[in-house]
Structures are given as C-alpha cells and as structure tokens.
Tab-separated table of C-alpha atoms in Angstrom:
chain	number	residue	atom	x	y	z
A	1	GLY	CA	3.283	3.887	-20.511
A	2	ALA	CA	5.607	5.734	-17.772
A	3	GLY	CA	3.463	3.773	-15.177
A	4	VAL	CA	2.520	0.475	-13.688
A	5	SER	CA	-0.191	-0.900	-15.651
A	6	GLN	CA	-2.277	-3.738	-14.668
A	7	SER	CA	-4.806	-5.762	-16.915
A	8	PRO	CA	-7.713	-6.548	-16.662
A	9	SER	CA	-9.272	-3.375	-15.014
A	10	ASN	CA	-11.936	-5.281	-13.997
A	11	LYS	CA	-13.125	-8.825	-14.009
A	12	VAL	CA	-15.807	-11.071	-13.234
A	13	THR	CA	-15.450	-14.741	-13.368
A	14	GLU	CA	-17.406	-17.782	-11.690
A	15	LYS	CA	-16.535	-19.546	-8.388
A	16	GLY	CA	-14.457	-22.568	-9.099
A	17	LYS	CA	-12.979	-20.747	-12.404
A	18	ASP	CA	-9.022	-19.658	-12.772
A	19	VAL	CA	-7.805	-16.489	-13.364
A	20	GLU	CA	-4.793	-14.565	-14.383
A	21	LEU	CA	-3.976	-11.136	-13.510
A	22	ARG	CA	-1.171	-9.074	-15.443
A	23	CYS	CA	1.439	-6.268	-13.917
A	24	ASP	CA	3.721	-4.536	-16.345
A	25	PRO	CA	5.905	-2.624	-13.862
A	26	ILE	CA	7.820	0.767	-14.849
A	27	SER	CA	10.534	0.092	-16.769
A	28	GLY	CA	13.936	-0.003	-14.774
A	29	HIS	CA	11.897	-0.797	-11.707
A	30	THR	CA	13.588	-4.180	-10.018
A	31	ALA	CA	10.829	-4.554	-7.135
A	32	LEU	CA	7.713	-5.802	-7.792
A	33	TYR	CA	4.653	-6.055	-5.436
A	34	TRP	CA	1.403	-7.827	-5.221
A	35	TYR	CA	-1.506	-6.540	-2.599
A	36	ARG	CA	-5.297	-6.719	-2.404
A	37	GLN	CA	-7.736	-5.072	-1.039
A	38	SER	CA	-10.893	-6.446	0.302
A	39	LEU	CA	-14.396	-4.285	0.561
A	40	GLY	CA	-13.803	-2.161	3.646
A	41	GLN	CA	-10.172	-3.449	4.412
A	42	GLY	CA	-6.808	-2.097	4.460
A	43	LEU	CA	-4.119	-3.650	1.961
A	44	GLU	CA	-2.812	-7.102	2.253
A	45	PHE	CA	0.288	-8.060	1.458
A	46	LEU	CA	0.583	-11.103	-1.291
A	47	ILE	CA	4.247	-11.472	-3.031
A	48	TYR	CA	6.976	-9.604	-3.207
A	49	PHE	CA	9.882	-10.093	-6.373
A	50	GLN	CA	13.429	-8.420	-6.318
A	51	GLY	CA	15.191	-9.128	-9.229
A	52	ASN	CA	16.646	-12.751	-9.280
A	53	SER	CA	15.921	-13.630	-5.758
A	54	ALA	CA	13.557	-15.866	-4.595
A	55	PRO	CA	10.149	-14.183	-4.264
A	56	ASP	CA	8.453	-13.296	-1.097
A	57	LYS	CA	5.287	-15.144	-0.903
A	58	SER	CA	4.699	-15.235	2.676
A	59	GLY	CA	1.441	-13.329	2.184
A	60	LEU	CA	-0.192	-15.520	-0.353
A	61	PRO	CA	-3.554	-16.902	1.546
A	62	SER	CA	-3.569	-20.201	0.488
A	63	ASP	CA	-2.008	-22.472	-2.296
A	64	ARG	CA	-4.594	-21.383	-4.994
A	65	PHE	CA	-2.654	-18.225	-5.527
A	66	SER	CA	0.505	-18.356	-7.229
A	67	ALA	CA	2.854	-15.334	-9.078
A	68	GLU	CA	5.550	-15.544	-11.145
A	69	ARG	CA	7.571	-12.595	-12.949
A	70	THR	CA	9.509	-13.303	-16.354
A	71	GLY	CA	12.570	-11.811	-17.072
A	72	GLY	CA	12.084	-9.590	-14.539
A	73	SER	CA	9.625	-7.651	-15.780
A	74	VAL	CA	6.084	-8.497	-16.160
A	75	SER	CA	4.440	-10.765	-13.372
A	76	THR	CA	1.192	-12.656	-13.133
A	77	LEU	CA	-0.848	-13.548	-10.438
A	78	THR	CA	-2.958	-16.773	-11.197
A	79	ILE	CA	-5.872	-17.650	-8.816
A	80	GLN	CA	-7.110	-21.210	-9.222
A	81	ARG	CA	-10.589	-22.397	-8.288
A	82	THR	CA	-11.695	-18.655	-7.341
A	83	GLN	CA	-13.966	-18.626	-4.308
A	84	GLN	CA	-16.161	-15.530	-3.362
A	85	GLU	CA	-13.646	-13.988	-0.353
A	86	ASP	CA	-11.121	-13.660	-3.584
A	87	SER	CA	-13.121	-10.794	-4.436
A	88	ALA	CA	-11.386	-7.682	-4.051
A	89	VAL	CA	-8.884	-5.105	-5.950
A	90	TYR	CA	-5.627	-6.587	-7.013
A	91	LEU	CA	-2.712	-3.799	-6.513
A	92	CYS	CA	0.267	-4.295	-8.187
A	93	ALA	CA	3.576	-1.983	-7.413
A	94	SER	CA	6.960	-1.153	-8.623
A	95	SER	CA	10.001	0.303	-7.390
A	96	LEU	CA	13.633	0.779	-7.736
A	97	GLU	CA	15.907	-1.829	-5.645
A	98	THR	CA	16.250	0.666	-2.889
A	99	ARG	CA	13.150	2.497	-2.393
A	100	ALA	CA	13.258	4.453	0.214
A	101	THR	CA	14.121	7.667	-1.381
A	102	ASN	CA	12.398	6.372	-4.463
A	103	THR	CA	8.939	5.232	-2.856
A	104	ILE	CA	7.061	2.538	-4.642
A	105	TYR	CA	4.304	3.394	-7.245
A	106	PHE	CA	0.876	1.726	-7.608
A	107	GLY	CA	-0.866	0.707	-10.678
A	108	GLU	CA	-4.774	0.937	-10.464
A	109	GLY	CA	-5.778	-2.000	-9.384
A	110	SER	CA	-7.588	-5.179	-11.358
A	111	TRP	CA	-10.934	-5.432	-9.618
A	112	LEU	CA	-11.953	-9.272	-9.229
A	113	THR	CA	-15.341	-10.152	-8.729
A	114	VAL	CA	-16.463	-14.088	-8.168
A	115	VAL	CA	-20.216	-14.958	-8.609
B	1	ASP	CA	1.051	-9.340	15.238
B	2	GLN	CA	0.462	-6.172	13.437
B	3	GLN	CA	4.157	-4.457	12.762
B	4	VAL	CA	2.033	-1.414	11.883
B	5	LYS	CA	-1.756	-0.011	12.996
B	6	GLN	CA	-3.733	2.429	12.415
B	7	ASN	CA	-6.357	2.489	15.208
B	8	SER	CA	-9.026	4.719	13.981
B	9	PRO	CA	-10.793	2.939	10.694
B	10	SER	CA	-12.179	6.363	10.011
B	11	LEU	CA	-12.447	10.129	10.718
B	12	SER	CA	-14.866	12.497	9.675
B	13	VAL	CA	-13.315	16.200	9.751
B	14	GLN	CA	-15.017	19.909	8.812
B	15	GLU	CA	-13.799	21.386	5.799
B	16	GLY	CA	-10.689	24.204	6.892
B	17	ARG	CA	-10.322	22.211	10.064
B	18	ILE	CA	-7.062	20.082	11.168
B	19	SER	CA	-7.247	16.393	10.400
B	20	ILE	CA	-4.842	14.052	12.181
B	21	LEU	CA	-4.318	10.632	11.643
B	22	ASN	CA	-2.015	8.370	13.716
B	23	CYS	CA	0.139	5.636	12.989
B	24	ASP	CA	1.840	2.982	15.460
B	25	TYR	CA	4.798	0.660	14.993
B	26	THR	CA	6.303	-1.883	16.663
B	27	ASN	CA	9.827	-2.734	15.246
B	28	SER	CA	12.355	0.235	15.997
B	29	MET	CA	14.275	-0.357	13.024
B	30	PHE	CA	12.334	0.747	11.354
B	31	ASP	CA	13.882	4.531	9.907
B	32	TYR	CA	11.812	5.649	6.913
B	33	PHE	CA	8.093	5.886	7.289
B	34	LEU	CA	5.796	6.892	4.355
B	35	TRP	CA	2.305	7.980	3.780
B	36	TYR	CA	0.062	6.796	1.209
B	37	LYS	CA	-3.381	8.337	-0.162
B	38	LYS	CA	-6.143	5.798	-1.999
B	39	TYR	CA	-9.035	7.271	-3.279
B	40	PRO	CA	-11.769	5.018	-4.528
B	41	ALA	CA	-10.781	2.973	-7.897
B	42	GLU	CA	-7.999	4.186	-7.843
B	43	GLY	CA	-3.782	2.994	-6.854
B	44	PRO	CA	-2.387	4.349	-3.701
B	45	THR	CA	-0.330	7.159	-4.212
B	46	PHE	CA	2.928	8.402	-2.350
B	47	LEU	CA	2.200	11.805	0.088
B	48	ILE	CA	4.761	12.672	1.742
B	49	SER	CA	7.867	10.587	3.762
B	50	ILE	CA	9.930	11.091	6.880
B	51	SER	CA	13.335	9.887	7.962
B	52	SER	CA	14.024	8.827	11.388
B	53	ILE	CA	16.979	11.409	11.530
B	54	LYS	CA	14.114	14.366	11.537
B	55	ASP	CA	10.815	14.317	14.247
B	56	LYS	CA	8.640	16.881	11.688
B	57	ASN	CA	8.332	16.868	7.581
B	58	GLU	CA	5.853	19.829	6.155
B	59	ASP	CA	5.004	19.578	2.839
B	60	GLY	CA	2.431	22.266	1.782
B	61	ARG	CA	-0.965	21.369	4.159
B	62	PHE	CA	0.733	17.928	4.678
B	63	THR	CA	2.629	17.208	8.150
B	64	VAL	CA	4.105	14.729	9.621
B	65	PHE	CA	5.358	14.000	13.012
B	66	LEU	CA	7.712	11.229	14.268
B	67	ASN	CA	7.807	10.326	18.016
B	68	LYS	CA	10.366	7.806	17.917
B	69	SER	CA	10.624	6.844	21.580
B	70	ALA	CA	6.845	6.201	21.570
B	71	LYS	CA	7.072	4.668	17.894
B	72	HIS	CA	4.521	6.853	16.969
B	73	LEU	CA	3.954	8.778	14.050
B	74	SER	CA	1.059	11.261	12.633
B	75	LEU	CA	-0.081	12.914	9.739
B	76	HIS	CA	-1.307	16.144	10.038
B	77	ILE	CA	-3.405	18.054	7.022
B	78	VAL	CA	-4.723	21.798	7.455
B	79	PRO	CA	-6.478	23.536	6.359
B	80	SER	CA	-8.453	20.133	5.383
B	81	GLN	CA	-10.416	19.969	1.911
B	82	PRO	CA	-13.441	18.030	0.455
B	83	GLY	CA	-10.610	16.831	-1.757
B	84	ASP	CA	-8.725	15.099	0.831
B	85	SER	CA	-11.084	12.516	1.738
B	86	ALA	CA	-9.614	9.288	1.225
B	87	VAL	CA	-8.179	6.657	2.537
B	88	TYR	CA	-4.422	7.227	4.028
B	89	PHE	CA	-2.027	4.538	4.732
B	90	CYS	CA	0.903	4.615	6.887
B	91	ALA	CA	4.088	2.551	6.024
B	92	PRO	CA	6.977	2.048	7.711
B	93	ASP	CA	10.552	0.945	6.122
B	94	PHE	CA	14.243	0.492	6.190
B	95	ASN	CA	16.346	2.857	4.674
B	96	TYR	CA	19.168	1.442	3.919
B	97	GLY	CA	20.750	0.155	0.690
B	98	GLY	CA	20.085	-2.593	-1.433
B	99	SER	CA	16.886	-4.825	-1.152
B	100	GLN	CA	14.619	-3.737	2.111
B	101	GLY	CA	12.196	-6.588	1.803
B	102	ASN	CA	8.207	-6.128	1.728
B	103	LEU	CA	6.850	-3.277	2.189
B	104	ILE	CA	4.362	-3.206	4.927
B	105	PHE	CA	0.854	-1.114	5.487
B	106	GLY	CA	-0.906	-0.292	8.011
B	107	LYS	CA	-4.754	-0.949	7.691
B	108	GLY	CA	-5.677	2.668	6.586
B	109	THR	CA	-8.011	5.810	7.916
B	110	LYS	CA	-10.861	6.755	5.987
B	111	LEU	CA	-10.904	10.467	5.779
B	112	SER	CA	-13.988	12.047	5.197
B	113	VAL	CA	-13.850	16.016	5.256
B	114	LYS	CA	-17.034	17.503	5.008
B	115	PRO	CA	-17.772	21.112	3.665
C-alpha cells in the first residue's frame, strides 16, 4: 500500500508474555519512528531509525523494549514480559531523510492491551 | 525537561467560533514547526506547518502564527467545526539538510467543538 502499515491492529496479551509489533514504512522512506500513546497521554517517543546509522533508542522506557529494522525497511518492536502499564497504542511513522518539507507519515497504530 | 509544551490538555469551543491552540518551545534552534491532528483510533496526520522565516501561514480555516522571540506558536481554526474535534500535536523541528534526528511532539491539546 501507499501508507505506513502496522500489524497487528489490536493485540490482547497476558501479563508476562512477549509481543511483537510490526511496521512497514512507506517505500523509499529511510527514517522510521516508533511512538506510543497511553490513555490520556501525549505521543511518547520510543526509538528512531535513520538509514544505516545507529538507532536513537533514548526513548525506550526499559530494557524490556527493543526494536530492529531489517534491510532498512520493515521494523519490529518487541516488548518482553509485558506489564499492564505497557497498554497503549504503538504508532509507527516514516519519512524521507530530510523531513521538514515532507513531513512524517503515521500508521494507524497497534493497540496493545495487557491483561 | 520538555522541549515542547502544550499547556492546555483540552479546549472546548462552540461551533463557528475560533479555536486557539498554543505551543511553547525551549530550543531557539528549532526553525520549522509542524501541527498534527489525531482522531481516536487513527494515526496522527499532518495539518499545517510554518518555517521560522515566516510569522504566519494560512491554509483555509487553519492559520499558524509564530512568535520566535517568545518561542511560541499558535494554531487558529476559524470557524471551528464539529469535525475539527481531535487531539492536536505541536512538533518543532530543524530544517536543514541531512538527518535531523528524532521528532519530538508536545503532549497534545484535545479540542472539542460543540454544535
């Protein structure tokens, strides 16, 4: 498709289980971002990939969170030993390397509920 | 410290009236400013932007004003419509060639336009 695609769109998991969230960015976009929005909160930055550079992981809330981007395209966000506070919508976005005049484009998010 | 602040978490406006959403930033190096709009269960979408060489940018019912000396920008919507009800995020950025790093968003302002 033409936009950023995320899967699954909804995920309910039990506390303590691991989850993987997938993002397919727009073709040709070298920058990829992960954010999350918890209930009633703003957009919280998690991690940023730009081309072959080392990712900016400064937003990851704990070592239970990790992300990778294979081949400069698809990205997977992994949450290990999920906790209830991990419940949120996880948003992926992508952009061209120079984004100011091009903006970034978001997917519709993966809604994670930890029970 | 937050680099971008949207101090009003919510705003309620009557249909047809003006909505004014505010955003303050701390880093004087920001020179490009974006507004995103987010409906429930959808990803944020780009709304309007402004470069620091301007103090106003207008697009239909939406106008963004920039006051660089005060490090303040505002989004005006006039006339407001019920379909404008959404969360609005401010995102200051750097407009230079090459990798710009992560994009930080404010916590958002939830606008409710009442018929």
